[in-house]
Structure formats: structure tokens, C-alpha cells
Tab-separated table of C-alpha atoms in Angstrom:
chain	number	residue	atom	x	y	z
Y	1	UNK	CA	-10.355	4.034	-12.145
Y	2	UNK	CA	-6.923	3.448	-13.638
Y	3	UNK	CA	-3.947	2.814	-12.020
Y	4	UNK	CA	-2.135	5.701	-13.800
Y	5	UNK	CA	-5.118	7.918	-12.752
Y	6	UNK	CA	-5.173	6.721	-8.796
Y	7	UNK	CA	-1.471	7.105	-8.723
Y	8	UNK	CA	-1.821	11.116	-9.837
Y	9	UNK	CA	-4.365	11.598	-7.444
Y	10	UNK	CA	-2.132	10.163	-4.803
Y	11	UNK	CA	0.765	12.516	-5.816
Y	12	UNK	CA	-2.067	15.753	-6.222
Y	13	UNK	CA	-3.070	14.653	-2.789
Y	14	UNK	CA	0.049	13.939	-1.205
Y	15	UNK	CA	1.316	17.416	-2.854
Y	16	UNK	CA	-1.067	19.611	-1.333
Y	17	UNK	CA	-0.395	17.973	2.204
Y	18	UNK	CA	2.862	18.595	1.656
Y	19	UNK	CA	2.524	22.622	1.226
Y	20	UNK	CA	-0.411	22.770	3.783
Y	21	UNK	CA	1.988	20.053	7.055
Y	22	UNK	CA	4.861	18.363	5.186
Y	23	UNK	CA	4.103	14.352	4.649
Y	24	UNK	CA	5.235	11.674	6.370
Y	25	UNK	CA	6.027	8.390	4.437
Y	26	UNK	CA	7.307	5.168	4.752
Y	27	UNK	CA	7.868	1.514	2.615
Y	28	UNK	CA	9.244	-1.329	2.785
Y	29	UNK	CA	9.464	-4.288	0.328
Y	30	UNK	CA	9.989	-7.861	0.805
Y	31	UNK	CA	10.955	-11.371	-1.132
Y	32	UNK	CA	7.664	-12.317	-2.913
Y	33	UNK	CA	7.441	-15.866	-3.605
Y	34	UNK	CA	3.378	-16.725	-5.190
Y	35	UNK	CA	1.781	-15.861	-8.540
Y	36	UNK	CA	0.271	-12.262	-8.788
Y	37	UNK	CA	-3.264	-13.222	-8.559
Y	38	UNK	CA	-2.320	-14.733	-5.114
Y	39	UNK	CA	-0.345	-11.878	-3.984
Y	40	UNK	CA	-3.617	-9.133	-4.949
Y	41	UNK	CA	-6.049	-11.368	-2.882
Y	42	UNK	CA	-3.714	-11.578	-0.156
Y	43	UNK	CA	-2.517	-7.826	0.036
Y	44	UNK	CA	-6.470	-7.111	-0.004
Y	45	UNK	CA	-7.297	-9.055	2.967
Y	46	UNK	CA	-3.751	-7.282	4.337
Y	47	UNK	CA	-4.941	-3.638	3.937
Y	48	UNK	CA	-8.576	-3.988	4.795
Y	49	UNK	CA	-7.152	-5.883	8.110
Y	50	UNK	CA	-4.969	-2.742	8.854
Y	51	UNK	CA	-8.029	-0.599	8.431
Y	52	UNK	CA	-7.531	0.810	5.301
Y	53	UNK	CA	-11.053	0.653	3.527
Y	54	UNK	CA	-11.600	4.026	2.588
Y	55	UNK	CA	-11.711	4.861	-1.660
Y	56	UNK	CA	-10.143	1.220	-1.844
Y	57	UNK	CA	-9.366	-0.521	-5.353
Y	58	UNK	CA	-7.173	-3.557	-6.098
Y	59	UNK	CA	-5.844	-3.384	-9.413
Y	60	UNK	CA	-4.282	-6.181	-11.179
Y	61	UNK	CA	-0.836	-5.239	-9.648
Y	62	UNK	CA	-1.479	-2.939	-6.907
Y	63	UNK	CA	-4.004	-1.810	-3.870
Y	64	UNK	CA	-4.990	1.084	-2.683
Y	65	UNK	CA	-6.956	2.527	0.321
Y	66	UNK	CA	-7.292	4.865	2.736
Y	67	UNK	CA	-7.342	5.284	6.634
Y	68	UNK	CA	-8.525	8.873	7.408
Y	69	UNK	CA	-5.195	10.894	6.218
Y	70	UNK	CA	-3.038	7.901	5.004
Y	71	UNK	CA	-3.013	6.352	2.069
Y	72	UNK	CA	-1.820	2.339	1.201
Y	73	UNK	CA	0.406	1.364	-1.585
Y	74	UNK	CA	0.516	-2.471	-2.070
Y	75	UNK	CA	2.256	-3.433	-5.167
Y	76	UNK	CA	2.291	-7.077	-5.994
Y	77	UNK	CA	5.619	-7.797	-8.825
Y	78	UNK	CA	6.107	-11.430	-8.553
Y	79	UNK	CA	8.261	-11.796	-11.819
Y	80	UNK	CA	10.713	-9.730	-9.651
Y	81	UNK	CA	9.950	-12.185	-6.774
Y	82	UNK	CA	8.888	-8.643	-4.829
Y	83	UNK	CA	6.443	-7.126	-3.205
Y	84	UNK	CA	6.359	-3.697	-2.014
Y	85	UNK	CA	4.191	-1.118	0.558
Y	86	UNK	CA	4.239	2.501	0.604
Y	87	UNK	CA	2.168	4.086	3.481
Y	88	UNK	CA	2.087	8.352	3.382
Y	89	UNK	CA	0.164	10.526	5.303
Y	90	UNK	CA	0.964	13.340	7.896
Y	91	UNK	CA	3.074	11.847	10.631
Y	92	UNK	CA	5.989	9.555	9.385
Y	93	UNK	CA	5.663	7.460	12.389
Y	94	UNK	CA	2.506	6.770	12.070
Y	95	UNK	CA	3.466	5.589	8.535
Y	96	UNK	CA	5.486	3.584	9.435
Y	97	UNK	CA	3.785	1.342	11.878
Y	98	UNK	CA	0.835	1.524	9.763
Y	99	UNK	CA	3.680	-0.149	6.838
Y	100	UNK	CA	4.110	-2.422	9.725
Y	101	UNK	CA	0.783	-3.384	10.248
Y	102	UNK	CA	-0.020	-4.027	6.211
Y	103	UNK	CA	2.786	-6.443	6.178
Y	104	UNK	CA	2.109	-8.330	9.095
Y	105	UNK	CA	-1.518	-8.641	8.169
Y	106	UNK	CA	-0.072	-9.975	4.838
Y	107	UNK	CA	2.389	-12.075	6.240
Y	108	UNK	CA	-0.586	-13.680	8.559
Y	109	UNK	CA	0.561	-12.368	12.153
């Protein structure tokens, strides 16, 4: 599946979550400093580790999984020195520490 097609079923998804509860999101991005390649088979091993397995596909800039309601952004842009993770789901709390637990797992703790 595409990219462009996995990121307009996130936003058809997240949409009709949004009319049904409202959506909860959260990101966060930090300094990147590897080649791309690196950064994919890293952020993998990151968003399997924080459970997100479900529907998963690594592009060759970006993951994506899921966890039950939430869905995993990890976006690899190395030419920009930055990576960046977008977590959305139901309860914005939850997001975030499930952002929290992507980027640990990434950053090996």
C-alpha cells in the first residue's frame, strides 16, 4: 500500500472517530542524526517494541501500525536532521505516553 493511500485511510479513520468520541493526539519530533535506511530499521524495532503491530508497514520514509484504537506515525527525514512521531487515537493521554513509549524504544531505553 502507498504511503499517500495509508495516510487517507488514517485521516478517513481518524475522521470518523472524531464524529463518533473526538480524537486524542499527540507528537513529538526530535534531532535525527543517521542515514534514512538506519532511521526505518530503527523506528521499526521502536513501534513493534511499543506494541504497535497491528496493519503495520514501513515505508521508505515512514511507519505505521496499530495498537487496538491508536495508530503510529514514525517519519524518518534525515536530510532535515529530523525525525518525527504522531500517535492518535481516543484518549490524548494515552497518546501521549504511547508517543513516549515509541521514542524511548527508539532512543534504546
Amino acid at each position: 500500500m502507498t504511503r499517500i493511500k495509508r495516510v487517507g485511510m488514517l485521516a478517513v479513520a481518524l475522521l470518523g472517530t472524531v464524529s463518533a468520541t473526538g480524537v486524542g493526539m499527540s507528537n513529538t519530533w526530535f534531532d535525527l542524526n543517521m542515514t534514512k535506511a538506519r532511521c526505518i530499521q530503527q523506528a521499526t524495532l521502536a513501534v513493534k517494541r511499543a506494541g504497535f503491530t497491528a496493519n503495520f508497514e514501513a515505508g521508505s520514509e515512514s511507519v505505521f501500525a496499530d495498537q487496538e484504537d491508536y495508530t503510529v506515525l514514525f517519519r524518518c527525514i534525515p536530510d532535515k536532521k529530523v525525525a518525527y512521531i504522531v500517535v492518535a487515537g481516543p484518549d490524548s493521554d494515552l497518546a501521549d505516553k504511547y508517543v513516549s513509549d515509541v521514542e524511548d524504544a527508539f532512543n534504546g531505553n
